[in-house]
Amino acid sequence: MSGPDHARAKREYTSALAATAVGAAALITAAGQTWASGDVEVPGPLAAAPVQVDGATAAPAVAAMGWAGLAAVAALIATRGRARTAAGVLMVLFGAGALAGVWTGTRGSSLAAAALRATTARGELGGLHVEWGWPALAAFGGAVLLAAGAAAAWRGPAWPAMGSRYDRHGASAATSRNGPADPADLWRSLDHGEDPTADPAQGGASAEEAGGAPDNDDPDRDRARPAGAPAAQKEP
């Protein structure tokens, strides 16, 4: 991957992570707020009982999709290739599920049923006032999560992956130093007292540098000695 393409992929990756976190946080925040409030008219001389409906009661899917979106942040970081594409598809489903939950949860009949479930008072539900800001925030979070998932499914395989930098440099360094890694060769090197991680480009240490004695028993070296030259003395 060239420099500009790598920089673009890194920007897309960072933006997708941030968007996923923002969308999930918006869903979780909105689910914990009051979406509607009203009164339940109790029979008899008792005053009407106030009732409030939060997002988790009106649209249970919103909070669930928010927590799933937070898990998707970790999935984007830990995956690569087709696994990241699959994570993106799941994020699209999470965002779509959150949007569907907001749509059904803010309908009048759904809010009225949720209000009656949220109170122990029994009677007629009076006026129900909807706080549209929080459902709007939940819709925003679902849309952002869906968009981030679509980007991850489409472009995710080209994004950086966790540990890829270390794998790439470590593999290239090991290959350039020692060539293909063969377990049998490594064991043979250890048996001969050699360091399999040493850099051949720097040259191995001579026998004298390693503390070993020179080999004076080499017959080929004696044959190559000029005539009349004294033979090498062998150590006792």
Tab-separated table of C-alpha atoms in Angstrom:
chain	number	residue	atom	x	y	z
A	1	MET	CA	0.000	0.000	0.000
A	2	SER	CA	1.438	3.357	-1.027
A	3	GLY	CA	1.888	6.286	1.320
A	4	PRO	CA	-1.244	8.263	0.351
A	5	ASP	CA	-3.392	5.125	0.340
A	6	HIS	CA	-2.067	4.094	3.738
A	7	ALA	CA	-2.756	7.550	5.165
A	8	ARG	CA	-6.279	7.488	3.757
A	9	ALA	CA	-6.950	4.032	5.187
A	10	LYS	CA	-5.667	5.152	8.577
A	11	ARG	CA	-7.953	8.215	8.553
A	12	GLU	CA	-10.957	6.084	7.595
A	13	TYR	CA	-10.137	3.582	10.315
A	14	THR	CA	-9.789	6.241	12.995
A	15	SER	CA	-12.988	7.966	11.877
A	16	ALA	CA	-14.932	4.694	11.921
A	17	LEU	CA	-13.758	3.892	15.448
A	18	ALA	CA	-14.704	7.357	16.664
A	19	ALA	CA	-18.098	7.247	14.919
A	20	THR	CA	-18.882	3.831	16.382
A	21	ALA	CA	-18.041	5.008	19.884
A	22	VAL	CA	-20.077	8.201	19.455
A	23	GLY	CA	-23.100	6.339	18.081
A	24	ALA	CA	-23.023	3.761	20.867
A	25	ALA	CA	-22.646	6.442	23.538
A	26	ALA	CA	-25.584	8.393	22.091
A	27	LEU	CA	-27.811	5.302	22.210
A	28	ILE	CA	-26.857	4.433	25.782
A	29	THR	CA	-27.289	8.029	26.953
A	30	ALA	CA	-30.670	8.476	25.267
A	31	ALA	CA	-31.970	5.177	26.622
A	32	GLY	CA	-31.477	6.369	30.183
A	33	GLN	CA	-33.417	9.613	29.767
A	34	THR	CA	-37.139	10.430	30.011
A	35	TRP	CA	-38.850	10.203	26.646
A	36	ALA	CA	-42.401	10.988	27.763
A	37	SER	CA	-44.312	12.051	30.858
A	38	GLY	CA	-47.985	12.219	31.765
A	39	ASP	CA	-50.629	11.494	34.403
A	40	VAL	CA	-52.753	8.512	35.239
A	41	GLU	CA	-56.272	9.491	36.326
A	42	VAL	CA	-57.039	7.365	39.384
A	43	PRO	CA	-60.734	6.717	40.208
A	44	GLY	CA	-62.043	8.376	43.364
A	45	PRO	CA	-60.893	11.457	45.187
A	46	LEU	CA	-57.211	10.713	44.713
A	47	ALA	CA	-55.046	13.025	42.630
A	48	ALA	CA	-53.681	11.914	39.306
A	49	ALA	CA	-50.483	9.903	39.570
A	50	PRO	CA	-47.556	11.268	37.545
A	51	VAL	CA	-45.756	8.815	35.286
A	52	GLN	CA	-42.532	9.019	33.315
A	53	VAL	CA	-41.317	6.780	30.522
A	54	ASP	CA	-37.610	6.440	29.880
A	55	GLY	CA	-35.980	5.231	26.715
A	56	ALA	CA	-35.213	1.784	28.077
A	57	THR	CA	-38.940	1.245	28.738
A	58	ALA	CA	-40.211	2.789	25.532
A	59	ALA	CA	-37.611	1.215	23.243
A	60	PRO	CA	-35.616	-1.581	24.929
A	61	ALA	CA	-33.674	-2.232	21.722
A	62	VAL	CA	-32.009	1.187	21.902
A	63	ALA	CA	-29.930	0.427	24.988
A	64	ALA	CA	-29.144	-3.099	23.792
A	65	MET	CA	-27.877	-1.823	20.442
A	66	GLY	CA	-25.827	0.816	22.237
A	67	TRP	CA	-23.957	-1.736	24.316
A	68	ALA	CA	-23.499	-3.901	21.246
A	69	GLY	CA	-22.026	-0.869	19.484
A	70	LEU	CA	-19.429	-0.474	22.237
A	71	ALA	CA	-18.462	-4.108	21.749
A	72	ALA	CA	-18.160	-3.394	18.025
A	73	VAL	CA	-15.390	-0.877	18.755
A	74	ALA	CA	-13.281	-3.677	20.205
A	75	ALA	CA	-14.246	-5.934	17.296
A	76	LEU	CA	-13.001	-3.401	14.740
A	77	ILE	CA	-9.682	-3.140	16.560
A	78	ALA	CA	-9.171	-6.882	16.987
A	79	THR	CA	-10.253	-8.102	13.545
A	80	ARG	CA	-8.951	-7.830	10.014
A	81	GLY	CA	-9.953	-8.969	6.545
A	82	ARG	CA	-13.232	-10.829	6.240
A	83	ALA	CA	-13.730	-10.880	9.986
A	84	ARG	CA	-13.759	-7.089	9.989
A	85	THR	CA	-16.239	-7.112	7.098
A	86	ALA	CA	-18.502	-9.368	9.176
A	87	ALA	CA	-18.157	-6.991	12.118
A	88	GLY	CA	-19.215	-4.127	9.862
A	89	VAL	CA	-22.313	-6.025	8.732
A	90	LEU	CA	-23.266	-6.631	12.360
A	91	MET	CA	-22.843	-2.930	13.077
A	92	VAL	CA	-25.230	-2.128	10.242
A	93	LEU	CA	-27.763	-4.456	11.841
A	94	PHE	CA	-27.206	-2.814	15.243
A	95	GLY	CA	-27.828	0.644	13.800
A	96	ALA	CA	-30.897	-0.510	11.897
A	97	GLY	CA	-32.262	-2.180	15.023
A	98	ALA	CA	-31.793	1.004	17.029
A	99	LEU	CA	-33.589	3.090	14.396
A	100	ALA	CA	-36.441	0.598	14.292
A	101	GLY	CA	-36.654	0.713	18.096
A	102	VAL	CA	-36.893	4.514	18.081
A	103	TRP	CA	-39.575	4.430	15.396
A	104	THR	CA	-41.793	1.937	17.178
A	105	GLY	CA	-41.059	3.255	20.677
A	106	THR	CA	-42.210	6.805	19.942
A	107	ARG	CA	-45.578	5.847	18.479
A	108	GLY	CA	-48.504	7.034	20.586
A	109	SER	CA	-49.846	3.582	21.348
A	110	SER	CA	-46.407	2.271	22.298
A	111	LEU	CA	-45.731	5.194	24.617
A	112	ALA	CA	-49.121	4.845	26.271
A	113	ALA	CA	-48.574	1.148	26.891
A	114	ALA	CA	-45.077	1.855	28.241
A	115	ALA	CA	-46.470	4.548	30.568
A	116	LEU	CA	-49.004	2.165	32.029
A	117	ARG	CA	-46.297	-0.445	32.545
A	118	ALA	CA	-44.093	2.102	34.308
A	119	THR	CA	-46.610	2.915	37.065
A	120	THR	CA	-48.477	0.945	39.683
A	121	ALA	CA	-51.478	3.271	39.459
A	122	ARG	CA	-54.530	1.933	37.667
A	123	GLY	CA	-56.737	4.249	35.699
A	124	GLU	CA	-57.012	6.298	32.534
A	125	LEU	CA	-53.865	7.774	31.071
A	126	GLY	CA	-54.144	11.527	30.710
A	127	GLY	CA	-52.116	13.779	28.472
A	128	LEU	CA	-48.735	12.329	27.488
A	129	HIS	CA	-45.973	14.794	26.626
A	130	VAL	CA	-43.109	13.494	24.514
A	131	GLU	CA	-39.573	14.812	25.012
A	132	TRP	CA	-38.457	14.551	21.411
A	133	GLY	CA	-34.852	15.525	22.056
A	134	TRP	CA	-33.861	12.172	23.499
A	135	PRO	CA	-35.510	10.022	20.821
A	136	ALA	CA	-33.796	12.267	18.278
A	137	LEU	CA	-30.455	11.614	19.951
A	138	ALA	CA	-31.136	7.888	19.840
A	139	ALA	CA	-32.005	8.119	16.143
A	140	PHE	CA	-28.784	10.008	15.542
A	141	GLY	CA	-26.788	7.336	17.354
A	142	GLY	CA	-28.420	4.563	15.350
A	143	ALA	CA	-27.748	6.344	12.053
A	144	VAL	CA	-24.086	6.954	12.945
A	145	LEU	CA	-23.630	3.331	13.972
A	146	LEU	CA	-25.213	2.150	10.735
A	147	ALA	CA	-22.987	4.415	8.629
A	148	ALA	CA	-19.836	3.338	10.463
A	149	GLY	CA	-20.797	-0.304	9.971
A	150	ALA	CA	-21.350	0.199	6.251
A	151	ALA	CA	-17.912	1.812	5.953
A	152	ALA	CA	-16.309	-1.044	7.889
A	153	ALA	CA	-18.003	-3.669	5.736
A	154	TRP	CA	-16.901	-1.945	2.529
A	155	ARG	CA	-13.454	-0.573	3.360
A	156	GLY	CA	-12.529	-2.439	6.541
A	157	PRO	CA	-10.176	-5.035	5.001
A	158	ALA	CA	-7.917	-2.213	3.767
A	159	TRP	CA	-7.653	-0.579	7.189
A	160	PRO	CA	-4.728	-1.138	9.566
A	161	ALA	CA	-4.967	-4.102	11.890
A	162	MET	CA	-3.783	-4.561	15.448
A	163	GLY	CA	-0.227	-5.895	15.507
A	164	SER	CA	0.235	-5.786	11.729
A	165	ARG	CA	3.104	-3.328	12.015
A	166	TYR	CA	4.993	-5.569	14.394
A	167	ASP	CA	4.235	-8.695	12.388
A	168	ARG	CA	5.414	-7.061	9.166
A	169	HIS	CA	8.667	-5.625	10.509
A	170	GLY	CA	9.425	-8.623	12.682
A	171	ALA	CA	8.935	-11.055	9.817
A	172	SER	CA	10.988	-8.998	7.369
A	173	ALA	CA	13.808	-8.581	9.896
A	174	ALA	CA	13.911	-12.272	10.705
A	175	THR	CA	13.863	-13.212	7.017
A	176	SER	CA	16.615	-10.773	6.100
A	177	ARG	CA	18.841	-12.022	8.943
A	178	ASN	CA	18.339	-15.747	8.961
A	179	GLY	CA	16.389	-16.636	5.849
A	180	PRO	CA	13.417	-19.009	6.053
A	181	ALA	CA	12.853	-20.243	9.573
A	182	ASP	CA	13.333	-24.017	9.732
A	183	PRO	CA	12.884	-25.578	13.198
A	184	ALA	CA	15.301	-28.387	12.311
A	185	ASP	CA	18.001	-25.892	11.343
A	186	LEU	CA	17.475	-23.987	14.563
A	187	TRP	CA	17.913	-27.136	16.637
A	188	ARG	CA	21.045	-28.109	14.719
A	189	SER	CA	22.483	-24.640	15.316
A	190	LEU	CA	21.819	-24.934	19.030
A	191	ASP	CA	23.427	-28.401	19.123
A	192	HIS	CA	26.595	-26.958	17.541
A	193	GLY	CA	26.698	-24.115	20.052
A	194	GLU	CA	25.762	-21.474	17.476
A	195	ASP	CA	23.385	-18.567	17.994
A	196	PRO	CA	20.576	-18.924	15.403
A	197	THR	CA	19.587	-15.293	15.940
A	198	ALA	CA	23.023	-13.877	15.093
A	199	ASP	CA	23.308	-11.645	12.032
A	200	PRO	CA	25.293	-13.399	9.284
A	201	ALA	CA	26.064	-10.023	7.679
A	202	GLN	CA	28.313	-9.160	10.591
A	203	GLY	CA	30.208	-12.403	10.231
A	204	GLY	CA	30.592	-15.126	12.791
A	205	ALA	CA	33.276	-14.999	15.438
A	206	SER	CA	36.459	-16.892	14.690
A	207	ALA	CA	37.543	-19.789	16.799
A	208	GLU	CA	40.208	-17.665	18.469
A	209	GLU	CA	37.643	-14.896	19.253
A	210	ALA	CA	35.247	-17.452	20.677
A	211	GLY	CA	37.941	-18.711	22.994
A	212	GLY	CA	38.621	-21.933	21.098
A	213	ALA	CA	42.040	-23.242	20.144
A	214	PRO	CA	43.157	-23.197	16.505
A	215	ASP	CA	42.878	-26.449	14.658
A	216	ASN	CA	46.459	-27.688	14.163
A	217	ASP	CA	45.433	-31.130	12.972
A	218	ASP	CA	44.321	-30.096	9.499
A	219	PRO	CA	46.355	-32.135	6.998
A	220	ASP	CA	45.330	-29.935	4.084
A	221	ARG	CA	46.919	-26.932	5.760
A	222	ASP	CA	50.163	-28.852	6.265
A	223	ARG	CA	50.256	-29.822	2.581
A	224	ALA	CA	49.724	-26.218	1.548
A	225	ARG	CA	52.714	-25.045	3.690
A	226	PRO	CA	55.752	-23.985	1.622
A	227	ALA	CA	58.657	-26.370	1.570
A	228	GLY	CA	61.133	-25.807	4.353
A	229	ALA	CA	58.674	-23.992	6.574
A	230	PRO	CA	58.481	-25.402	10.106
A	231	ALA	CA	55.393	-27.342	10.931
A	232	ALA	CA	52.973	-25.858	13.375
A	233	GLN	CA	53.623	-27.015	16.894
A	234	LYS	CA	50.823	-28.939	18.447
A	235	GLU	CA	49.845	-28.179	21.928
A	236	PRO	CA	50.296	-31.064	24.369
